[in-house]
Structure formats: C-alpha cells, structure tokens
mmCIF file with all atom_site columns, C-alpha atoms in Angstrom:
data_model
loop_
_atom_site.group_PDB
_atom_site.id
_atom_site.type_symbol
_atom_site.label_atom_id
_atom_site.label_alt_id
_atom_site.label_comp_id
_atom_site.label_asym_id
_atom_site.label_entity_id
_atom_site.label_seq_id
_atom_site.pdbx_PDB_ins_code
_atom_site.Cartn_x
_atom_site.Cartn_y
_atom_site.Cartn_z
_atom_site.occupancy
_atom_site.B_iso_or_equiv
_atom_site.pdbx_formal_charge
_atom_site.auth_seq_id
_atom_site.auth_comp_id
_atom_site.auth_asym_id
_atom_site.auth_atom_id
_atom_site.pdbx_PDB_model_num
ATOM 1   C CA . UNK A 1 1   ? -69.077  91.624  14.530 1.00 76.00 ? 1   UNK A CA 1
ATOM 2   C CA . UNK A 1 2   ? -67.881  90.474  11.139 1.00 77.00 ? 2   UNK A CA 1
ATOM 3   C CA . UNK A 1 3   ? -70.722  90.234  9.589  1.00 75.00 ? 3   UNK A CA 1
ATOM 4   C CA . UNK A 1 4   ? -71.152  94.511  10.697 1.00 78.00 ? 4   UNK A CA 1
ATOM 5   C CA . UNK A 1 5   ? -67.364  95.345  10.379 1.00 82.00 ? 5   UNK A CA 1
ATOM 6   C CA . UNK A 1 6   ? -67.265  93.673  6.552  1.00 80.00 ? 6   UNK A CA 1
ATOM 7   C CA . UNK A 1 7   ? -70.801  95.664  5.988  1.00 76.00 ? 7   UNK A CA 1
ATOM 8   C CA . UNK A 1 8   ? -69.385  98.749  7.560  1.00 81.00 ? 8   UNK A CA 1
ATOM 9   C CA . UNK A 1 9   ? -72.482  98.399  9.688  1.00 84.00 ? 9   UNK A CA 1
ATOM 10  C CA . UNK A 1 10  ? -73.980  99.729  12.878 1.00 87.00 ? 10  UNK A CA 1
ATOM 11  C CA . UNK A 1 11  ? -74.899  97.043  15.387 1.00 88.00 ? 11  UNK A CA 1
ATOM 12  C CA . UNK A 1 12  ? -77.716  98.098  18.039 1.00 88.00 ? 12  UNK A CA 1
ATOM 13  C CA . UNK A 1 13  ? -78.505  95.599  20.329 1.00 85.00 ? 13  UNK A CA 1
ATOM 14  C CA . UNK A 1 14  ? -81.070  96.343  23.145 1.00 82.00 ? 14  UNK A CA 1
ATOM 15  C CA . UNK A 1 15  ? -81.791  93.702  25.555 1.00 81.00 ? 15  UNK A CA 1
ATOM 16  C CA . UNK A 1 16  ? -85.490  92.910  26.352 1.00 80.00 ? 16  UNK A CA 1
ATOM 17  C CA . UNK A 1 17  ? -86.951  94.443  29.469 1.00 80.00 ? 17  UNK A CA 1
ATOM 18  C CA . UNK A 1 18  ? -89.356  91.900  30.504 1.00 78.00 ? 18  UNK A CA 1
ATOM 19  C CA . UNK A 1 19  ? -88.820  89.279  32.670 1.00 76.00 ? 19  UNK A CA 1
ATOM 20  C CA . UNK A 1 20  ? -87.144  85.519  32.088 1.00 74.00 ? 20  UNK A CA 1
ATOM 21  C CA . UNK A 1 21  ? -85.796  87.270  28.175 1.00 70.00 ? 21  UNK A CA 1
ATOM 22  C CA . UNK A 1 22  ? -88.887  88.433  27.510 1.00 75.00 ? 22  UNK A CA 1
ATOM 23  C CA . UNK A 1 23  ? -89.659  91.641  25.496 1.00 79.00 ? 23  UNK A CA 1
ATOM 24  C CA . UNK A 1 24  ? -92.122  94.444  27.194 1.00 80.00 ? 24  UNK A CA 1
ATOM 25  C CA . UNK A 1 25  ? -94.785  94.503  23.968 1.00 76.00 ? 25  UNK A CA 1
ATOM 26  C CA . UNK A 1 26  ? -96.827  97.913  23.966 1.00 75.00 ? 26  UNK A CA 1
ATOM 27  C CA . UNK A 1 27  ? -100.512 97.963  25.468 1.00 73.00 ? 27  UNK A CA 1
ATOM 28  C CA . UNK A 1 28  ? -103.759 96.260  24.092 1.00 68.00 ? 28  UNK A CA 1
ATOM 29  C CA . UNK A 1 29  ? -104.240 99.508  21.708 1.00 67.00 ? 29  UNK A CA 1
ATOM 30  C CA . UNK A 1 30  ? -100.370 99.826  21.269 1.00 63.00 ? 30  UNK A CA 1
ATOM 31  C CA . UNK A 1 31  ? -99.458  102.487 23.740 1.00 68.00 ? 31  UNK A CA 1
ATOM 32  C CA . UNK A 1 32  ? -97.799  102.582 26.970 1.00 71.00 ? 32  UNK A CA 1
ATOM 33  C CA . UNK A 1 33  ? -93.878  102.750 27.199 1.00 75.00 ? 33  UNK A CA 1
ATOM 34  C CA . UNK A 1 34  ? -92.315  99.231  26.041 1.00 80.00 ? 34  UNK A CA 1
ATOM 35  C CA . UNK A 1 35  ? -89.508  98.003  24.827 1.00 81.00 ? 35  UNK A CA 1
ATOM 36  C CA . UNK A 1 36  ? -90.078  99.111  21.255 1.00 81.00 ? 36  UNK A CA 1
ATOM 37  C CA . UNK A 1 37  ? -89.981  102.335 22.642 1.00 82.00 ? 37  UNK A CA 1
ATOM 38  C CA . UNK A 1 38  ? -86.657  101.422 23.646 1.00 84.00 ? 38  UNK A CA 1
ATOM 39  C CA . UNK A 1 39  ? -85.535  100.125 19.944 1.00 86.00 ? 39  UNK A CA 1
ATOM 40  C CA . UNK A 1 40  ? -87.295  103.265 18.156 1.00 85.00 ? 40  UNK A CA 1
ATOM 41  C CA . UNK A 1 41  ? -84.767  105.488 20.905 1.00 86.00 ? 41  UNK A CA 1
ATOM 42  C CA . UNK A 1 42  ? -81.810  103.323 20.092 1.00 88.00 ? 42  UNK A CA 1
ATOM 43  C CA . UNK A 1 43  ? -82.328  103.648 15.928 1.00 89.00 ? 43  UNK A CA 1
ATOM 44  C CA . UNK A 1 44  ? -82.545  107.606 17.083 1.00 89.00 ? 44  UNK A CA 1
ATOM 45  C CA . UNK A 1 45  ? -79.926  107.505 19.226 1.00 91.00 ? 45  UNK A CA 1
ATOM 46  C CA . UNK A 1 46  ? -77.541  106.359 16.593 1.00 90.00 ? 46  UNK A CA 1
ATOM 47  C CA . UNK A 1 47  ? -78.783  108.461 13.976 1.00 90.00 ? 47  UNK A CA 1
ATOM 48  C CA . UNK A 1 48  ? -77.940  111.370 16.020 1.00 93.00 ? 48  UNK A CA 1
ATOM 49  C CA . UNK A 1 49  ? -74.287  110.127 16.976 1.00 94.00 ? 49  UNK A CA 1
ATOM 50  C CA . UNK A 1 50  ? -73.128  109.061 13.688 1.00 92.00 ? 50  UNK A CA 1
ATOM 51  C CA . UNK A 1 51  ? -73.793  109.406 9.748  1.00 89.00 ? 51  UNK A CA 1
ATOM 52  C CA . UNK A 1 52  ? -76.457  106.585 8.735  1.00 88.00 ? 52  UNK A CA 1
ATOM 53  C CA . UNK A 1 53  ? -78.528  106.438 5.853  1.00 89.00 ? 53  UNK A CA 1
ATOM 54  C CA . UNK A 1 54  ? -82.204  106.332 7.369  1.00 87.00 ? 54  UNK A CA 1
ATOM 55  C CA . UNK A 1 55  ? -83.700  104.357 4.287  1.00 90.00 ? 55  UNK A CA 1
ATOM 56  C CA . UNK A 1 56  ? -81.395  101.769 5.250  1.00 92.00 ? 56  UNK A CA 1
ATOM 57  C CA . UNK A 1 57  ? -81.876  101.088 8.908  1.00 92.00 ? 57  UNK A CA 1
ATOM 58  C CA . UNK A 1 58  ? -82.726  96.621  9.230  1.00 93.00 ? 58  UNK A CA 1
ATOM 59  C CA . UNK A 1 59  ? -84.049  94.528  12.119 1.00 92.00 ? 59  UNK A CA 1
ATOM 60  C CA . UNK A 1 60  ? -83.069  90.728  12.996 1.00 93.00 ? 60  UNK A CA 1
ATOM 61  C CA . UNK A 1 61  ? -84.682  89.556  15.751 1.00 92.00 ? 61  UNK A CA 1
ATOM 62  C CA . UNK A 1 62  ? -83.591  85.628  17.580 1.00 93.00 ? 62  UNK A CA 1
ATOM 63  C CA . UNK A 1 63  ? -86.607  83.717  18.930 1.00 92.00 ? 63  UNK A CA 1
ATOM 64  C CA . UNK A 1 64  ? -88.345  86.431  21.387 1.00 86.00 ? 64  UNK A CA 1
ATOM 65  C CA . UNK A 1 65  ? -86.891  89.284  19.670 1.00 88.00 ? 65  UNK A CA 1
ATOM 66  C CA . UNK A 1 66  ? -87.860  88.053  16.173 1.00 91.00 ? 66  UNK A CA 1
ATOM 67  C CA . UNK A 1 67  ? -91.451  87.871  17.233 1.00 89.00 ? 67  UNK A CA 1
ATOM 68  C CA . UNK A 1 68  ? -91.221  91.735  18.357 1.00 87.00 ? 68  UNK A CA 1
ATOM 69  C CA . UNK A 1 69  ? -89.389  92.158  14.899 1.00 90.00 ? 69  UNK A CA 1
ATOM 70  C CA . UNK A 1 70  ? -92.303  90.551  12.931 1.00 91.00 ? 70  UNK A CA 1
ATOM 71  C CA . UNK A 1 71  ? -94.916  92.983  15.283 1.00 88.00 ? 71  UNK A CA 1
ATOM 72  C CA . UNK A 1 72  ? -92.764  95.979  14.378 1.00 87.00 ? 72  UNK A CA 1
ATOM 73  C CA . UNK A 1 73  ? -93.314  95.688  10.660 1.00 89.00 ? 73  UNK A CA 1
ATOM 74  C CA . UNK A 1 74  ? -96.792  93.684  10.213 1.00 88.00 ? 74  UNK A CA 1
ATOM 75  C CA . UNK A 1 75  ? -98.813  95.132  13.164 1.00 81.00 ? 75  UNK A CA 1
ATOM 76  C CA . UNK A 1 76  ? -100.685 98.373  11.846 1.00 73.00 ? 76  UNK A CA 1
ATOM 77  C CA . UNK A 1 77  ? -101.461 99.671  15.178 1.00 70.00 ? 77  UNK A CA 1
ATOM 78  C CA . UNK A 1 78  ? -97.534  99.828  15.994 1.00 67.00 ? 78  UNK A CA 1
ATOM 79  C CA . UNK A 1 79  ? -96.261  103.347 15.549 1.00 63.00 ? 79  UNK A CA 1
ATOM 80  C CA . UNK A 1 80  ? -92.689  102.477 15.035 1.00 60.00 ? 80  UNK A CA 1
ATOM 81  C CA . UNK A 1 81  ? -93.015  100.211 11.755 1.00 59.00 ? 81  UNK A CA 1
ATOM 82  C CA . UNK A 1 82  ? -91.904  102.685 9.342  1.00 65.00 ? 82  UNK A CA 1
ATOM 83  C CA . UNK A 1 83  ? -87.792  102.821 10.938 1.00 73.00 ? 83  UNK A CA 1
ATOM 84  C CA . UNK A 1 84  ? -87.040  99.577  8.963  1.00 90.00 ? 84  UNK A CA 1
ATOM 85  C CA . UNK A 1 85  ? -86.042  98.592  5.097  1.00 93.00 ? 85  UNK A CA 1
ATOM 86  C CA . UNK A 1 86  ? -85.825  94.500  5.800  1.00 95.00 ? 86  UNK A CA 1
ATOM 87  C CA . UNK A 1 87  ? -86.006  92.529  8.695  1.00 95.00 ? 87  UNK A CA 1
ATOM 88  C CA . UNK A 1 88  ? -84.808  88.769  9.657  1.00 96.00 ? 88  UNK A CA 1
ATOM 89  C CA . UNK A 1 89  ? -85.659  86.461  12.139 1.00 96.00 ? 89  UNK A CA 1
ATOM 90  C CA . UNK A 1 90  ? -84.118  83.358  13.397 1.00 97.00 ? 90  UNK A CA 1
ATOM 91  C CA . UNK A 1 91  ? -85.521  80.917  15.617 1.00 97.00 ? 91  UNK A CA 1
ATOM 92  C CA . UNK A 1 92  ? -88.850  82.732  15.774 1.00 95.00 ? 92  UNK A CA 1
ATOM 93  C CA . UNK A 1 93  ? -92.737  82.997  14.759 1.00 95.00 ? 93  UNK A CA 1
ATOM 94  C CA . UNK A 1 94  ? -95.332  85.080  14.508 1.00 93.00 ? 94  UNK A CA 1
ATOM 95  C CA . UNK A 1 95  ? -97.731  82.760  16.739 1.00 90.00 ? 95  UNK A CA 1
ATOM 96  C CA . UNK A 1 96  ? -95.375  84.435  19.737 1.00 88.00 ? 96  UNK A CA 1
ATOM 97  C CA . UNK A 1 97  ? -96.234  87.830  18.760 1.00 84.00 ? 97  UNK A CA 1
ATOM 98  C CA . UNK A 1 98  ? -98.419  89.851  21.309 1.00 74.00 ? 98  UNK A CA 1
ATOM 99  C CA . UNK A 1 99  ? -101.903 88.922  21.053 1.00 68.00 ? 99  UNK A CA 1
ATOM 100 C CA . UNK A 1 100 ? -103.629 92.095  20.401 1.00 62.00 ? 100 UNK A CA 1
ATOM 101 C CA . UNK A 1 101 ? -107.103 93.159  20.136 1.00 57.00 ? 101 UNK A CA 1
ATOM 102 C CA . UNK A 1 102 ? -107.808 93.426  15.771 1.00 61.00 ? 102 UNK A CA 1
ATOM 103 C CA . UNK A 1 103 ? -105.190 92.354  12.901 1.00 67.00 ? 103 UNK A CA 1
ATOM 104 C CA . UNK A 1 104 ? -101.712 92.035  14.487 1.00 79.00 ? 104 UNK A CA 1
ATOM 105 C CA . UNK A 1 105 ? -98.560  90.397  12.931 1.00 87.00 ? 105 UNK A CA 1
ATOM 106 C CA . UNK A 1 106 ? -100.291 89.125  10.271 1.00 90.00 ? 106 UNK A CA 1
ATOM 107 C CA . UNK A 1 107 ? -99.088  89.610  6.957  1.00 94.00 ? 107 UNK A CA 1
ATOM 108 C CA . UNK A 1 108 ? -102.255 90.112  4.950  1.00 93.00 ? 108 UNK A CA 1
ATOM 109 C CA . UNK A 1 109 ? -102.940 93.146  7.057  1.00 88.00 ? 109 UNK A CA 1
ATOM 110 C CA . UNK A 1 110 ? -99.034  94.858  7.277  1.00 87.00 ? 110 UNK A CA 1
ATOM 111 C CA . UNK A 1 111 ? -99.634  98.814  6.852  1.00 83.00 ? 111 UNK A CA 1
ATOM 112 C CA . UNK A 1 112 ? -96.506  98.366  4.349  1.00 85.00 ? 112 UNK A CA 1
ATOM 113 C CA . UNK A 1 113 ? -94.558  94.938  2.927  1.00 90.00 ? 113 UNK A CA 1
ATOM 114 C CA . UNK A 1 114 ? -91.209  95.192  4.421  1.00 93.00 ? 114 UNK A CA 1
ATOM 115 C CA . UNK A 1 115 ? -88.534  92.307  3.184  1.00 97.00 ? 115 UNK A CA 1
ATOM 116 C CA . UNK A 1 116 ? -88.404  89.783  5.472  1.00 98.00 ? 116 UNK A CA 1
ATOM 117 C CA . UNK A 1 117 ? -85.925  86.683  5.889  1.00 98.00 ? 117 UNK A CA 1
ATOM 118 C CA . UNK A 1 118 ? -87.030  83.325  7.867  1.00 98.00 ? 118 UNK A CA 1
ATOM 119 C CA . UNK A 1 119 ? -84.243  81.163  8.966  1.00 98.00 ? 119 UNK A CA 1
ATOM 120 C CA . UNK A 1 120 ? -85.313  77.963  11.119 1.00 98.00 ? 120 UNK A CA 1
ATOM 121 C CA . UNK A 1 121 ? -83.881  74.819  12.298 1.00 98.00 ? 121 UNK A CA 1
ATOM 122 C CA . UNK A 1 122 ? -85.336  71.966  11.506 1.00 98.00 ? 122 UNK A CA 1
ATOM 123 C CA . UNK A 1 123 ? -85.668  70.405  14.849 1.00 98.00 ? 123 UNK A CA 1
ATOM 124 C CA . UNK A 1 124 ? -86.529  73.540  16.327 1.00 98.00 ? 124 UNK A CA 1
ATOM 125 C CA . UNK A 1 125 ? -90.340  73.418  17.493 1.00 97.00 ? 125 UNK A CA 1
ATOM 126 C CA . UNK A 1 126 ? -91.324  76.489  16.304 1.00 97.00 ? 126 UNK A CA 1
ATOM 127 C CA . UNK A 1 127 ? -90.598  74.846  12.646 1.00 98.00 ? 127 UNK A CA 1
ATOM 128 C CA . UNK A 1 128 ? -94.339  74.070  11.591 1.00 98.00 ? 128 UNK A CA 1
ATOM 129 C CA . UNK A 1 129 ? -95.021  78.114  12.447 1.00 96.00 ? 129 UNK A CA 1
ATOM 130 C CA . UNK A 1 130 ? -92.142  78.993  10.560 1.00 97.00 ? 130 UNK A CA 1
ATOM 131 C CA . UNK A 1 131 ? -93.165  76.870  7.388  1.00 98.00 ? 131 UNK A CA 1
ATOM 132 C CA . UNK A 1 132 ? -96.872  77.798  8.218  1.00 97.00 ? 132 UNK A CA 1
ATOM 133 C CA . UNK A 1 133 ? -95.317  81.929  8.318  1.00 97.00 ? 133 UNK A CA 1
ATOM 134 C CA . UNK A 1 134 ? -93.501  81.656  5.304  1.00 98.00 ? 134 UNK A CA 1
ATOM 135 C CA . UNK A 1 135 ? -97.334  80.668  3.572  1.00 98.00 ? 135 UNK A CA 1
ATOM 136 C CA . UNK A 1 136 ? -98.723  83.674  4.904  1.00 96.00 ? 136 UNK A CA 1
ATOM 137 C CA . UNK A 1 137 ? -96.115  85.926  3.695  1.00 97.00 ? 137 UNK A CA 1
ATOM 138 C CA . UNK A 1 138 ? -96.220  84.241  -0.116 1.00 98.00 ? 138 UNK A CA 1
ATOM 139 C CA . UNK A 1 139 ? -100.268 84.177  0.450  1.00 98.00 ? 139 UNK A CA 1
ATOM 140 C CA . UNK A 1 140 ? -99.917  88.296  1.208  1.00 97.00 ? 140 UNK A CA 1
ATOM 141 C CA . UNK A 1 141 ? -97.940  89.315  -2.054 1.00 97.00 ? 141 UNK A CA 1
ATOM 142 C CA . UNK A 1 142 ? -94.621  88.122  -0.739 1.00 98.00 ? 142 UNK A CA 1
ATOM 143 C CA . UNK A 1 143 ? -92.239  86.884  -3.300 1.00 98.00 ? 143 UNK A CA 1
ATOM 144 C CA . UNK A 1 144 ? -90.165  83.750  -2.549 1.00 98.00 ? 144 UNK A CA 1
ATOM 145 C CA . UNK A 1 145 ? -86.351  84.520  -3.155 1.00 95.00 ? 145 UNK A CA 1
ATOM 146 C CA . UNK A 1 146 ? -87.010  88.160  -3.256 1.00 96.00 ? 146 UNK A CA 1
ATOM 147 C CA . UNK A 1 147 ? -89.150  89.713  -0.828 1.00 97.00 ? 147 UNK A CA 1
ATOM 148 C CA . UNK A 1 148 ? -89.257  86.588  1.389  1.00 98.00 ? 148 UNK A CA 1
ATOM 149 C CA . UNK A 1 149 ? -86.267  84.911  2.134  1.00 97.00 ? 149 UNK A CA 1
ATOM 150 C CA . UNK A 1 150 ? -86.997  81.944  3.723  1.00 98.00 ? 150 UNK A CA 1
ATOM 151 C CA . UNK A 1 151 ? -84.032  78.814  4.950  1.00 97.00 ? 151 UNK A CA 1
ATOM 152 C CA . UNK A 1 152 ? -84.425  76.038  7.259  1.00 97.00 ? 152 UNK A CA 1
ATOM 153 C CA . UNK A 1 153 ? -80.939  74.575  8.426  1.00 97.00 ? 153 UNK A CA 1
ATOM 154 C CA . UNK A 1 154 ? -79.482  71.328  10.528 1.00 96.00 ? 154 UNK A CA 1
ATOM 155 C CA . UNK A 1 155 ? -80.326  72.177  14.245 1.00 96.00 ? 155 UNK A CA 1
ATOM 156 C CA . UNK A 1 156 ? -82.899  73.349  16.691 1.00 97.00 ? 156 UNK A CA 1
ATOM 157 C CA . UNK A 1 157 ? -83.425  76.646  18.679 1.00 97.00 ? 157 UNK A CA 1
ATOM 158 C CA . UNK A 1 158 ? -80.439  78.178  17.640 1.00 96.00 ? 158 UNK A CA 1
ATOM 159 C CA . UNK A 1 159 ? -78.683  80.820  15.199 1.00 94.00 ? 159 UNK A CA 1
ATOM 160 C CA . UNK A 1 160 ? -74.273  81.043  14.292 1.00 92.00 ? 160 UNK A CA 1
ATOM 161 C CA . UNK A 1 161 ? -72.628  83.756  12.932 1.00 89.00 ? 161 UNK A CA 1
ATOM 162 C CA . UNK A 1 162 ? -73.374  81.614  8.789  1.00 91.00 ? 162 UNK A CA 1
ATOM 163 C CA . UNK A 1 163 ? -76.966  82.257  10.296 1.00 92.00 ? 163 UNK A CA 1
ATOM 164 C CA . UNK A 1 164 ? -75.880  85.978  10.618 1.00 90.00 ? 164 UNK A CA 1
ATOM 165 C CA . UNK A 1 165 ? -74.359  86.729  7.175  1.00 90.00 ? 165 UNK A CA 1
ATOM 166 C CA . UNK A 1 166 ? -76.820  85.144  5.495  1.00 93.00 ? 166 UNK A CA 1
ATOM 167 C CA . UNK A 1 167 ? -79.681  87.496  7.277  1.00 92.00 ? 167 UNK A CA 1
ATOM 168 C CA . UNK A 1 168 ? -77.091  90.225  6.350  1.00 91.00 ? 168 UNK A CA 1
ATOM 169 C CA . UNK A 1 169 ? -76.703  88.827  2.983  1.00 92.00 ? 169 UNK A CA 1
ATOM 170 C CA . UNK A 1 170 ? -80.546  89.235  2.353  1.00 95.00 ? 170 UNK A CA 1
ATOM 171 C CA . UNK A 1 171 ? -81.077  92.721  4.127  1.00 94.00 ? 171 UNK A CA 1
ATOM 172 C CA . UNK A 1 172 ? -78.719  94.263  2.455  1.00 92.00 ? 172 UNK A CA 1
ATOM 173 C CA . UNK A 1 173 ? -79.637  95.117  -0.761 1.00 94.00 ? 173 UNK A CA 1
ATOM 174 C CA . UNK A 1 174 ? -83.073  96.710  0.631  1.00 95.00 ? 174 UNK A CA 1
ATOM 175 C CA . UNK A 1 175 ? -83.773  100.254 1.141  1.00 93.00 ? 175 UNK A CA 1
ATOM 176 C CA . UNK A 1 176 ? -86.533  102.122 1.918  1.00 87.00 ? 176 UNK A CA 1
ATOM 177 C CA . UNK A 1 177 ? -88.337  104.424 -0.578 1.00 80.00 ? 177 UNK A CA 1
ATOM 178 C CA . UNK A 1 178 ? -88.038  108.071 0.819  1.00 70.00 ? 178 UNK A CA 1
#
C-alpha cells in the first residue's frame, strides 16, 4: 500500500484459482478459461472504473504468481502478453512455468521483450533458476541494469515491502510503445 499510494498506483490483486495456491494456467494450446483470463478481466475491469494510462499497466508476480507473470510476457502462444509495460518477480522461476507443448517462457522466443526485474533470496531454492533465468534473459538481448533488473537479497522464500519498492522502483519508468 505505500509503495501504490506514494506511486499514485492501482493495486489489482487476484488470487489464484487452483488448488493448494496454485494458479489455473490455460490449456496445452493456450485456451480454455484460466486464471489469466481472470488477470486480463481484472486489468479491464479497472480500466473501465477509473482513468489509467494503458501503456503503463505492470505485473509482479511472488513465487507461483511470478511464474504465471514470466508465461504472460515470454510465452507466444499466450493471448494476454501485450496488457503489460514491465513485470517483476520475487521468489520465482521460469522452470515453474506451465510446461507447454513448443517454446514457452523462454526468453529467446518472447513475441515482444518486456522489462523484467528478478529479486531472489539467497537461501531460497529456487536461487540456481533464478541466477540460471537471469542468463537467459542477458543471452536473449536483455540488458543488465536496464531491461533486466536482477537482485538477490539475505533470506529464503520470501518478499517485504523494500522487496516491493524496489520492483516498483524498476517498473516504473517503463511504458509501453502505443
């Protein structure tokens, strides 16, 4: 809430569908109602109710829900990719994303290169798929400190609200070209 209220931001936060926390991912050939479904209605939702500038409209995502953030912008066959200027994740890696059949949430094959911040702890065990993610991204035309933000901080499985400006810190200056 500071973080939004100091950014004069809108917060949407949809809870995953699926059970145990887990998020409802489209079908094999991404169709079929899901939970992204359920993001793309929120982001629509709140474009409808109040004044927001569309080319700036960012994802964060915390372990779960920042693999679904990393499918929404690098997975081609996902029809709701284009609703975000930057995303962050915390706690998360793409080797959780939905296994699809063909290229899927990988960044060498992203329909477009959307901003993207990595924040890990370092005794979380996703950290080795974090460090391995942030290679990718540089490997795919990433840039380190610019496009890819990438921070690895004292503790495990977690994020804070310093965890939460910084993603907001990053996003922020993004927008999407018309």
């Amino acid at each position: 809430a500071p973080a939004a209220d100091a950014g004069r931001a809108i917060v949407l936060a949809p809870v995953a569908g699926g059970s145990q926390g887990g998020w409802l991912a489209p079908d094999v050939d991404g169709s079929g109602p899901s939970d992204y479904d359920v993001v793309a209605a929120a982001i629509a939702d709140a474009a409808s109710a109040y004044n927001i500038d569309r080319l700036r409209v960012y994802g964060w995502g915390y372990s779960a829900g920042g693999a679904v953030m990393h499918d929404l912008n690098l997975t081609p066959l996902n029809q709701h990719y284009q609703a975000f200027s930057a995303y962050a994740v915390t706690a998360a890696a793409r080797v959780q994303c939905v296994d699809y059949i063909g290229p899927y949430c990988d960044p060498a094959t992203a329909p477009v290169r959307v901003p993207v911040a990595i924040r890990i702890g370092q005794s979380d065990s996703l950290l080795p798929y974090a460090q391995a993610d942030r290679a990718a991204f540089l490997a795919a035309g990433w840039t380190a400190g610019d496009t890819l933000g990438y921070a690895e901080f004292a503790g495990g499985h977690v994020y804070d609200a310093a965890g939460i400006a910084a993603a907001w810190a990053f996003l922020c200056p993004f927008r999407r070209d018309p």
